[in-house]
Amino acid sequence: SQKIEQNSEALNIQEGKTATLTCNYTNYSPAYLQWYRQDPGRGPVFLLLIRENEKEKRKERLKVTFDTTLKQSLFHITASQPADSATYLCALEDQSGYALNFGKGTSLLVTP
Amino acid sequence: DAGVIQSPRHEVTEMGQEVTLRCKPISGHNSLFWYRQTMMRGLELLIYFNNNVPIDDSGMPEDRFSAKMPNASFSTLKIQPSEPRDSAVYFCASSTDMNTEAFFGQGTRLTVV
């Protein structure tokens, strides 16, 4: 089955800097990859989807890259703000293409 | 739309008791997913439905777990009998189709004592 790896250690950065989170996967290459944000006590919220034929996707201060050769996605938040503090989850479709499997997430803390 | 609605938000029960978690997906969504989240294992997919039909229940940990979707607007996840190791946050999510974003409910925090 697909193994999805995200940095287990929390990422602490200063406000205004760029945060970069990593998602690595093994085995098959998915047709698409998604990123979600999760705040304490709440369900994950969708942020971005990137397809295998897309190298990069942007949405406001967010940027996602997808390298199918390296089997890796990078998630960037530019000009980070304390309100960006949350856990960020990477998700890949399973082999059936019906459902999403999630990484364990990386906790981001942006300090003023 | 009110989003995916789960009930109850919190459930505390004694070991051996039956627990039923409920989910109302977003109207018009034809895929429904049940996940379980713990610190140790993260977000695990338990089962998913497409057009009310269970597609894959290989993530259901044991026969004590069962899920139903009697119609497009309602699904249940039942644990009978419950055990302390079932303590977790259970999420329901829905989506319009494959290859699209999933919308999650607020989750049910289950504590089995």
PDB file of C-alpha atoms in Angstrom:
ATOM      1  CA  SER A   1       0.000   0.000   0.000  1.00  0.00           C
ATOM      2  CA  GLN A   2       1.023   3.601  -0.438  1.00  0.00           C
ATOM      3  CA  LYS A   3       3.212   5.047   2.309  1.00  0.00           C
ATOM      4  CA  ILE A   4       2.959   8.809   2.774  1.00  0.00           C
ATOM      5  CA  GLU A   5       5.639  10.572   4.785  1.00  0.00           C
ATOM      6  CA  GLN A   6       5.508  14.048   6.211  1.00  0.00           C
ATOM      7  CA  ASN A   7       7.934  15.645   8.657  1.00  0.00           C
ATOM      8  CA  SER A   8       6.794  14.578  12.093  1.00  0.00           C
ATOM      9  CA  GLU A   9       8.657  17.362  13.807  1.00  0.00           C
ATOM     10  CA  ALA A  10       6.881  20.664  14.154  1.00  0.00           C
ATOM     11  CA  LEU A  11       8.081  23.501  11.969  1.00  0.00           C
ATOM     12  CA  ASN A  12       8.600  26.804  13.783  1.00  0.00           C
ATOM     13  CA  ILE A  13       9.175  29.927  11.700  1.00  0.00           C
ATOM     14  CA  GLN A  14       9.051  33.645  12.122  1.00  0.00           C
ATOM     15  CA  GLU A  15       6.236  35.739  10.734  1.00  0.00           C
ATOM     16  CA  GLY A  16       6.946  36.957   7.218  1.00  0.00           C
ATOM     17  CA  LYS A  17       9.183  34.039   6.285  1.00  0.00           C
ATOM     18  CA  THR A  18       8.322  31.272   3.830  1.00  0.00           C
ATOM     19  CA  ALA A  19       7.271  27.952   5.297  1.00  0.00           C
ATOM     20  CA  THR A  20       8.085  24.832   3.276  1.00  0.00           C
ATOM     21  CA  LEU A  21       6.501  21.488   4.104  1.00  0.00           C
ATOM     22  CA  THR A  22       7.406  18.185   2.478  1.00  0.00           C
ATOM     23  CA  CYS A  23       5.347  15.191   1.467  1.00  0.00           C
ATOM     24  CA  ASN A  24       7.050  12.042   0.164  1.00  0.00           C
ATOM     25  CA  TYR A  25       5.341   8.907  -1.045  1.00  0.00           C
ATOM     26  CA  THR A  26       6.405   5.418  -2.069  1.00  0.00           C
ATOM     27  CA  ASN A  27       5.039   2.911  -4.524  1.00  0.00           C
ATOM     28  CA  TYR A  28       2.679   4.014  -7.246  1.00  0.00           C
ATOM     29  CA  SER A  29       2.439   7.574  -8.475  1.00  0.00           C
ATOM     30  CA  PRO A  30      -0.998   9.058  -7.937  1.00  0.00           C
ATOM     31  CA  ALA A  31      -2.858  10.971 -10.606  1.00  0.00           C
ATOM     32  CA  TYR A  32      -3.231  13.868  -8.167  1.00  0.00           C
ATOM     33  CA  LEU A  33      -2.214  15.030  -4.732  1.00  0.00           C
ATOM     34  CA  GLN A  34      -4.053  17.271  -2.279  1.00  0.00           C
ATOM     35  CA  TRP A  35      -3.109  19.447   0.689  1.00  0.00           C
ATOM     36  CA  TYR A  36      -5.374  20.100   3.666  1.00  0.00           C
ATOM     37  CA  ARG A  37      -5.203  22.295   6.739  1.00  0.00           C
ATOM     38  CA  GLN A  38      -6.399  21.082  10.136  1.00  0.00           C
ATOM     39  CA  ASP A  39      -6.935  23.265  13.184  1.00  0.00           C
ATOM     40  CA  PRO A  40      -7.246  21.758  16.690  1.00  0.00           C
ATOM     41  CA  GLY A  41     -10.669  20.251  17.315  1.00  0.00           C
ATOM     42  CA  ARG A  42     -11.770  20.599  13.712  1.00  0.00           C
ATOM     43  CA  GLY A  43     -11.861  18.522  10.567  1.00  0.00           C
ATOM     44  CA  PRO A  44      -9.347  18.930   7.745  1.00  0.00           C
ATOM     45  CA  VAL A  45     -10.088  21.678   5.227  1.00  0.00           C
ATOM     46  CA  PHE A  46      -9.075  21.411   1.563  1.00  0.00           C
ATOM     47  CA  LEU A  47      -6.458  23.872   0.299  1.00  0.00           C
ATOM     48  CA  LEU A  48      -5.051  22.790  -3.050  1.00  0.00           C
ATOM     49  CA  LEU A  49      -5.101  19.930  -5.555  1.00  0.00           C
ATOM     50  CA  ILE A  50      -2.302  19.335  -8.045  1.00  0.00           C
ATOM     51  CA  ARG A  51      -2.406  16.802 -10.866  1.00  0.00           C
ATOM     52  CA  GLU A  52       0.460  14.636 -12.069  1.00  0.00           C
ATOM     53  CA  ASN A  53       0.849  16.659 -15.257  1.00  0.00           C
ATOM     54  CA  GLU A  54       1.120  19.921 -13.306  1.00  0.00           C
ATOM     55  CA  LYS A  55       4.490  20.923 -11.926  1.00  0.00           C
ATOM     56  CA  GLU A  56       3.234  23.782  -9.820  1.00  0.00           C
ATOM     57  CA  LYS A  57      -0.037  25.236  -8.532  1.00  0.00           C
ATOM     58  CA  ARG A  58      -0.599  28.553  -6.779  1.00  0.00           C
ATOM     59  CA  LYS A  59      -3.382  30.028  -4.714  1.00  0.00           C
ATOM     60  CA  GLU A  60      -2.795  33.401  -3.085  1.00  0.00           C
ATOM     61  CA  ARG A  61       0.175  32.896  -0.704  1.00  0.00           C
ATOM     62  CA  LEU A  62       0.196  29.116  -1.210  1.00  0.00           C
ATOM     63  CA  LYS A  63       2.278  27.210  -3.735  1.00  0.00           C
ATOM     64  CA  VAL A  64       2.434  23.465  -4.292  1.00  0.00           C
ATOM     65  CA  THR A  65       4.877  21.538  -6.443  1.00  0.00           C
ATOM     66  CA  PHE A  66       4.612  17.930  -7.561  1.00  0.00           C
ATOM     67  CA  ASP A  67       7.660  15.962  -8.696  1.00  0.00           C
ATOM     68  CA  THR A  68       6.624  12.479  -9.811  1.00  0.00           C
ATOM     69  CA  THR A  69      10.250  11.488 -10.392  1.00  0.00           C
ATOM     70  CA  LEU A  70      11.254  12.261  -6.829  1.00  0.00           C
ATOM     71  CA  LYS A  71       7.817  11.143  -5.582  1.00  0.00           C
ATOM     72  CA  GLN A  72       7.577  14.340  -3.627  1.00  0.00           C
ATOM     73  CA  SER A  73       5.363  17.365  -3.155  1.00  0.00           C
ATOM     74  CA  LEU A  74       6.419  20.612  -1.545  1.00  0.00           C
ATOM     75  CA  PHE A  75       3.938  23.003   0.040  1.00  0.00           C
ATOM     76  CA  HIS A  76       4.993  26.619   0.478  1.00  0.00           C
ATOM     77  CA  ILE A  77       3.353  29.433   2.416  1.00  0.00           C
ATOM     78  CA  THR A  78       4.926  32.775   1.583  1.00  0.00           C
ATOM     79  CA  ALA A  79       4.786  35.820   3.882  1.00  0.00           C
ATOM     80  CA  SER A  80       3.602  33.535   6.677  1.00  0.00           C
ATOM     81  CA  GLN A  81       1.333  34.857   9.403  1.00  0.00           C
ATOM     82  CA  PRO A  82       0.516  33.602  12.915  1.00  0.00           C
ATOM     83  CA  ALA A  83      -2.945  32.687  11.565  1.00  0.00           C
ATOM     84  CA  ASP A  84      -1.229  30.121   9.317  1.00  0.00           C
ATOM     85  CA  SER A  85      -0.334  28.088  12.407  1.00  0.00           C
ATOM     86  CA  ALA A  86      -2.022  24.703  12.013  1.00  0.00           C
ATOM     87  CA  THR A  87      -1.328  21.122  10.966  1.00  0.00           C
ATOM     88  CA  TYR A  88      -0.981  20.562   7.233  1.00  0.00           C
ATOM     89  CA  LEU A  89      -1.879  17.206   5.739  1.00  0.00           C
ATOM     90  CA  CYS A  90      -0.867  15.723   2.429  1.00  0.00           C
ATOM     91  CA  ALA A  91      -3.342  13.335   0.762  1.00  0.00           C
ATOM     92  CA  LEU A  92      -3.060  10.978  -2.184  1.00  0.00           C
ATOM     93  CA  GLU A  93      -5.697   8.973  -3.993  1.00  0.00           C
ATOM     94  CA  ASP A  94      -5.633   5.262  -3.344  1.00  0.00           C
ATOM     95  CA  GLN A  95      -5.100   2.820  -6.170  1.00  0.00           C
ATOM     96  CA  SER A  96      -8.810   2.503  -6.821  1.00  0.00           C
ATOM     97  CA  GLY A  97      -8.930   6.248  -7.398  1.00  0.00           C
ATOM     98  CA  TYR A  98     -11.969   6.544  -5.158  1.00  0.00           C
ATOM     99  CA  ALA A  99     -10.566   7.569  -1.801  1.00  0.00           C
ATOM    100  CA  LEU A 100      -7.841   9.617  -0.194  1.00  0.00           C
ATOM    101  CA  ASN A 101      -5.085   8.363   2.062  1.00  0.00           C
ATOM    102  CA  PHE A 102      -3.508  10.967   4.329  1.00  0.00           C
ATOM    103  CA  GLY A 103      -0.077  11.548   5.772  1.00  0.00           C
ATOM    104  CA  LYS A 104       0.187  12.181   9.495  1.00  0.00           C
ATOM    105  CA  GLY A 105       0.652  15.881   8.916  1.00  0.00           C
ATOM    106  CA  THR A 106       3.211  18.497   9.871  1.00  0.00           C
ATOM    107  CA  SER A 107       2.491  21.049  12.571  1.00  0.00           C
ATOM    108  CA  LEU A 108       3.415  24.623  11.629  1.00  0.00           C
ATOM    109  CA  LEU A 109       3.853  27.372  14.209  1.00  0.00           C
ATOM    110  CA  VAL A 110       4.353  30.930  12.991  1.00  0.00           C
ATOM    111  CA  THR A 111       5.522  33.299  15.685  1.00  0.00           C
ATOM    112  CA  PRO A 112       5.232  37.102  15.570  1.00  0.00           C
TER     113      PRO A 112
ATOM    114  CA  ASP B   1     -25.169  24.381   2.721  1.00  0.00           C
ATOM    115  CA  ALA B   2     -24.396  23.511   6.342  1.00  0.00           C
ATOM    116  CA  GLY B   3     -21.555  21.230   5.379  1.00  0.00           C
ATOM    117  CA  VAL B   4     -21.052  17.679   6.582  1.00  0.00           C
ATOM    118  CA  ILE B   5     -22.871  17.194   9.866  1.00  0.00           C
ATOM    119  CA  GLN B   6     -21.759  14.636  12.404  1.00  0.00           C
ATOM    120  CA  SER B   7     -23.350  13.658  15.688  1.00  0.00           C
ATOM    121  CA  PRO B   8     -22.669  13.441  18.493  1.00  0.00           C
ATOM    122  CA  ARG B   9     -19.643  15.756  18.833  1.00  0.00           C
ATOM    123  CA  HIS B  10     -18.473  13.913  21.909  1.00  0.00           C
ATOM    124  CA  GLU B  11     -19.286  10.436  23.170  1.00  0.00           C
ATOM    125  CA  VAL B  12     -18.096   8.799  26.361  1.00  0.00           C
ATOM    126  CA  THR B  13     -19.092   5.199  26.840  1.00  0.00           C
ATOM    127  CA  GLU B  14     -18.136   2.195  28.872  1.00  0.00           C
ATOM    128  CA  MET B  15     -16.259  -0.725  27.419  1.00  0.00           C
ATOM    129  CA  GLY B  16     -18.618  -3.288  25.950  1.00  0.00           C
ATOM    130  CA  GLN B  17     -21.332  -0.820  25.051  1.00  0.00           C
ATOM    131  CA  GLU B  18     -22.598  -0.220  21.532  1.00  0.00           C
ATOM    132  CA  VAL B  19     -21.711   3.117  19.958  1.00  0.00           C
ATOM    133  CA  THR B  20     -23.347   4.634  16.884  1.00  0.00           C
ATOM    134  CA  LEU B  21     -21.882   7.614  15.089  1.00  0.00           C
ATOM    135  CA  ARG B  22     -23.960   9.528  12.569  1.00  0.00           C
ATOM    136  CA  CYS B  23     -23.187  11.532   9.469  1.00  0.00           C
ATOM    137  CA  LYS B  24     -25.175  13.669   7.061  1.00  0.00           C
ATOM    138  CA  PRO B  25     -23.145  14.407   3.907  1.00  0.00           C
ATOM    139  CA  ILE B  26     -23.457  17.511   1.787  1.00  0.00           C
ATOM    140  CA  SER B  27     -26.479  17.325  -0.458  1.00  0.00           C
ATOM    141  CA  GLY B  28     -25.533  16.246  -3.976  1.00  0.00           C
ATOM    142  CA  HIS B  29     -22.307  14.548  -2.948  1.00  0.00           C
ATOM    143  CA  ASN B  30     -22.221  10.918  -4.025  1.00  0.00           C
ATOM    144  CA  SER B  31     -19.120   9.718  -2.166  1.00  0.00           C
ATOM    145  CA  LEU B  32     -18.916   9.340   1.600  1.00  0.00           C
ATOM    146  CA  PHE B  33     -15.903   8.401   3.701  1.00  0.00           C
ATOM    147  CA  TRP B  34     -15.365   7.426   7.316  1.00  0.00           C
ATOM    148  CA  TYR B  35     -11.943   8.146   8.850  1.00  0.00           C
ATOM    149  CA  ARG B  36     -10.459   7.635  12.299  1.00  0.00           C
ATOM    150  CA  GLN B  37      -7.741   9.920  13.684  1.00  0.00           C
ATOM    151  CA  THR B  38      -5.314   9.207  16.517  1.00  0.00           C
ATOM    152  CA  MET B  39      -1.978  10.732  17.444  1.00  0.00           C
ATOM    153  CA  MET B  40      -0.190   7.455  16.797  1.00  0.00           C
ATOM    154  CA  ARG B  41      -1.712   6.478  13.466  1.00  0.00           C
ATOM    155  CA  GLY B  42      -2.909   9.760  12.026  1.00  0.00           C
ATOM    156  CA  LEU B  43      -5.977   9.832   9.776  1.00  0.00           C
ATOM    157  CA  GLU B  44      -6.952   6.324   8.719  1.00  0.00           C
ATOM    158  CA  LEU B  45      -9.552   5.521   6.077  1.00  0.00           C
ATOM    159  CA  LEU B  46     -12.061   3.013   7.449  1.00  0.00           C
ATOM    160  CA  ILE B  47     -14.649   2.654   4.695  1.00  0.00           C
ATOM    161  CA  TYR B  48     -16.094   4.560   1.789  1.00  0.00           C
ATOM    162  CA  PHE B  49     -19.336   4.559  -0.151  1.00  0.00           C
ATOM    163  CA  ASN B  50     -20.165   5.629  -3.663  1.00  0.00           C
ATOM    164  CA  ASN B  51     -23.833   6.204  -4.495  1.00  0.00           C
ATOM    165  CA  ASN B  52     -24.736   4.597  -1.140  1.00  0.00           C
ATOM    166  CA  VAL B  53     -22.869   1.377  -1.972  1.00  0.00           C
ATOM    167  CA  PRO B  54     -19.857   0.336   0.140  1.00  0.00           C
ATOM    168  CA  ILE B  55     -16.845   0.248  -2.183  1.00  0.00           C
ATOM    169  CA  ASP B  56     -14.018  -0.715   0.146  1.00  0.00           C
ATOM    170  CA  ASP B  57     -14.203  -1.619   3.837  1.00  0.00           C
ATOM    171  CA  SER B  58     -10.693  -3.041   4.111  1.00  0.00           C
ATOM    172  CA  GLY B  59      -9.783  -0.283   6.557  1.00  0.00           C
ATOM    173  CA  MET B  60     -12.365  -1.378   9.108  1.00  0.00           C
ATOM    174  CA  PRO B  61     -10.238  -2.710  11.946  1.00  0.00           C
ATOM    175  CA  GLU B  62     -12.414  -5.572  13.134  1.00  0.00           C
ATOM    176  CA  ASP B  63     -15.807  -7.178  12.815  1.00  0.00           C
ATOM    177  CA  ARG B  64     -16.883  -5.048  15.745  1.00  0.00           C
ATOM    178  CA  PHE B  65     -17.051  -2.148  13.301  1.00  0.00           C
ATOM    179  CA  SER B  66     -19.847  -1.808  10.771  1.00  0.00           C
ATOM    180  CA  ALA B  67     -21.107   1.014   8.570  1.00  0.00           C
ATOM    181  CA  LYS B  68     -24.291   1.606   6.637  1.00  0.00           C
ATOM    182  CA  MET B  69     -25.601   4.159   4.215  1.00  0.00           C
ATOM    183  CA  PRO B  70     -29.328   3.550   3.838  1.00  0.00           C
ATOM    184  CA  ASN B  71     -29.827   6.642   1.673  1.00  0.00           C
ATOM    185  CA  ALA B  72     -27.905   9.498   0.102  1.00  0.00           C
ATOM    186  CA  SER B  73     -28.318  11.768   3.112  1.00  0.00           C
ATOM    187  CA  PHE B  74     -27.384   9.546   6.031  1.00  0.00           C
ATOM    188  CA  SER B  75     -24.690   7.148   7.168  1.00  0.00           C
ATOM    189  CA  THR B  76     -23.836   5.427  10.431  1.00  0.00           C
ATOM    190  CA  LEU B  77     -20.706   3.865  11.862  1.00  0.00           C
ATOM    191  CA  LYS B  78     -21.365   1.376  14.623  1.00  0.00           C
ATOM    192  CA  ILE B  79     -18.957  -0.190  17.080  1.00  0.00           C
ATOM    193  CA  GLN B  80     -20.254  -3.180  19.019  1.00  0.00           C
ATOM    194  CA  PRO B  81     -18.852  -3.960  21.523  1.00  0.00           C
ATOM    195  CA  SER B  82     -16.647  -0.923  22.067  1.00  0.00           C
ATOM    196  CA  GLU B  83     -13.164  -1.192  23.566  1.00  0.00           C
ATOM    197  CA  PRO B  84     -10.810   1.430  25.084  1.00  0.00           C
ATOM    198  CA  ARG B  85      -8.510   1.188  22.035  1.00  0.00           C
ATOM    199  CA  ASP B  86     -11.368   2.475  19.877  1.00  0.00           C
ATOM    200  CA  SER B  87     -10.965   5.878  21.530  1.00  0.00           C
ATOM    201  CA  ALA B  88     -10.229   8.359  18.746  1.00  0.00           C
ATOM    202  CA  VAL B  89     -11.771  11.133  16.701  1.00  0.00           C
ATOM    203  CA  TYR B  90     -13.983   9.777  13.938  1.00  0.00           C
ATOM    204  CA  PHE B  91     -14.504  11.931  10.861  1.00  0.00           C
ATOM    205  CA  CYS B  92     -17.020  11.661   8.101  1.00  0.00           C
ATOM    206  CA  ALA B  93     -16.278  13.311   4.752  1.00  0.00           C
ATOM    207  CA  SER B  94     -18.104  13.629   1.446  1.00  0.00           C
ATOM    208  CA  SER B  95     -17.199  14.589  -2.087  1.00  0.00           C
ATOM    209  CA  THR B  96     -18.918  15.054  -5.418  1.00  0.00           C
ATOM    210  CA  ASP B  97     -16.896  12.397  -7.182  1.00  0.00           C
ATOM    211  CA  MET B  98     -13.503  10.859  -7.547  1.00  0.00           C
ATOM    212  CA  ASN B  99     -10.532  13.150  -7.968  1.00  0.00           C
ATOM    213  CA  THR B 100     -12.160  15.999  -6.106  1.00  0.00           C
ATOM    214  CA  GLU B 101     -11.739  17.618  -2.737  1.00  0.00           C
ATOM    215  CA  ALA B 102     -13.243  16.017   0.337  1.00  0.00           C
ATOM    216  CA  PHE B 103     -15.359  18.029   2.773  1.00  0.00           C
ATOM    217  CA  PHE B 104     -14.992  16.922   6.379  1.00  0.00           C
ATOM    218  CA  GLY B 105     -17.371  17.137   9.295  1.00  0.00           C
ATOM    219  CA  GLN B 106     -16.322  18.407  12.705  1.00  0.00           C
ATOM    220  CA  GLY B 107     -15.718  14.884  13.927  1.00  0.00           C
ATOM    221  CA  THR B 108     -16.937  12.800  16.866  1.00  0.00           C
ATOM    222  CA  ARG B 109     -14.520  12.437  19.749  1.00  0.00           C
ATOM    223  CA  LEU B 110     -15.105   8.959  21.171  1.00  0.00           C
ATOM    224  CA  THR B 111     -13.793   7.951  24.568  1.00  0.00           C
ATOM    225  CA  VAL B 112     -14.278   4.380  25.716  1.00  0.00           C
ATOM    226  CA  VAL B 113     -13.547   3.862  29.397  1.00  0.00           C
TER     227      VAL B 113
END
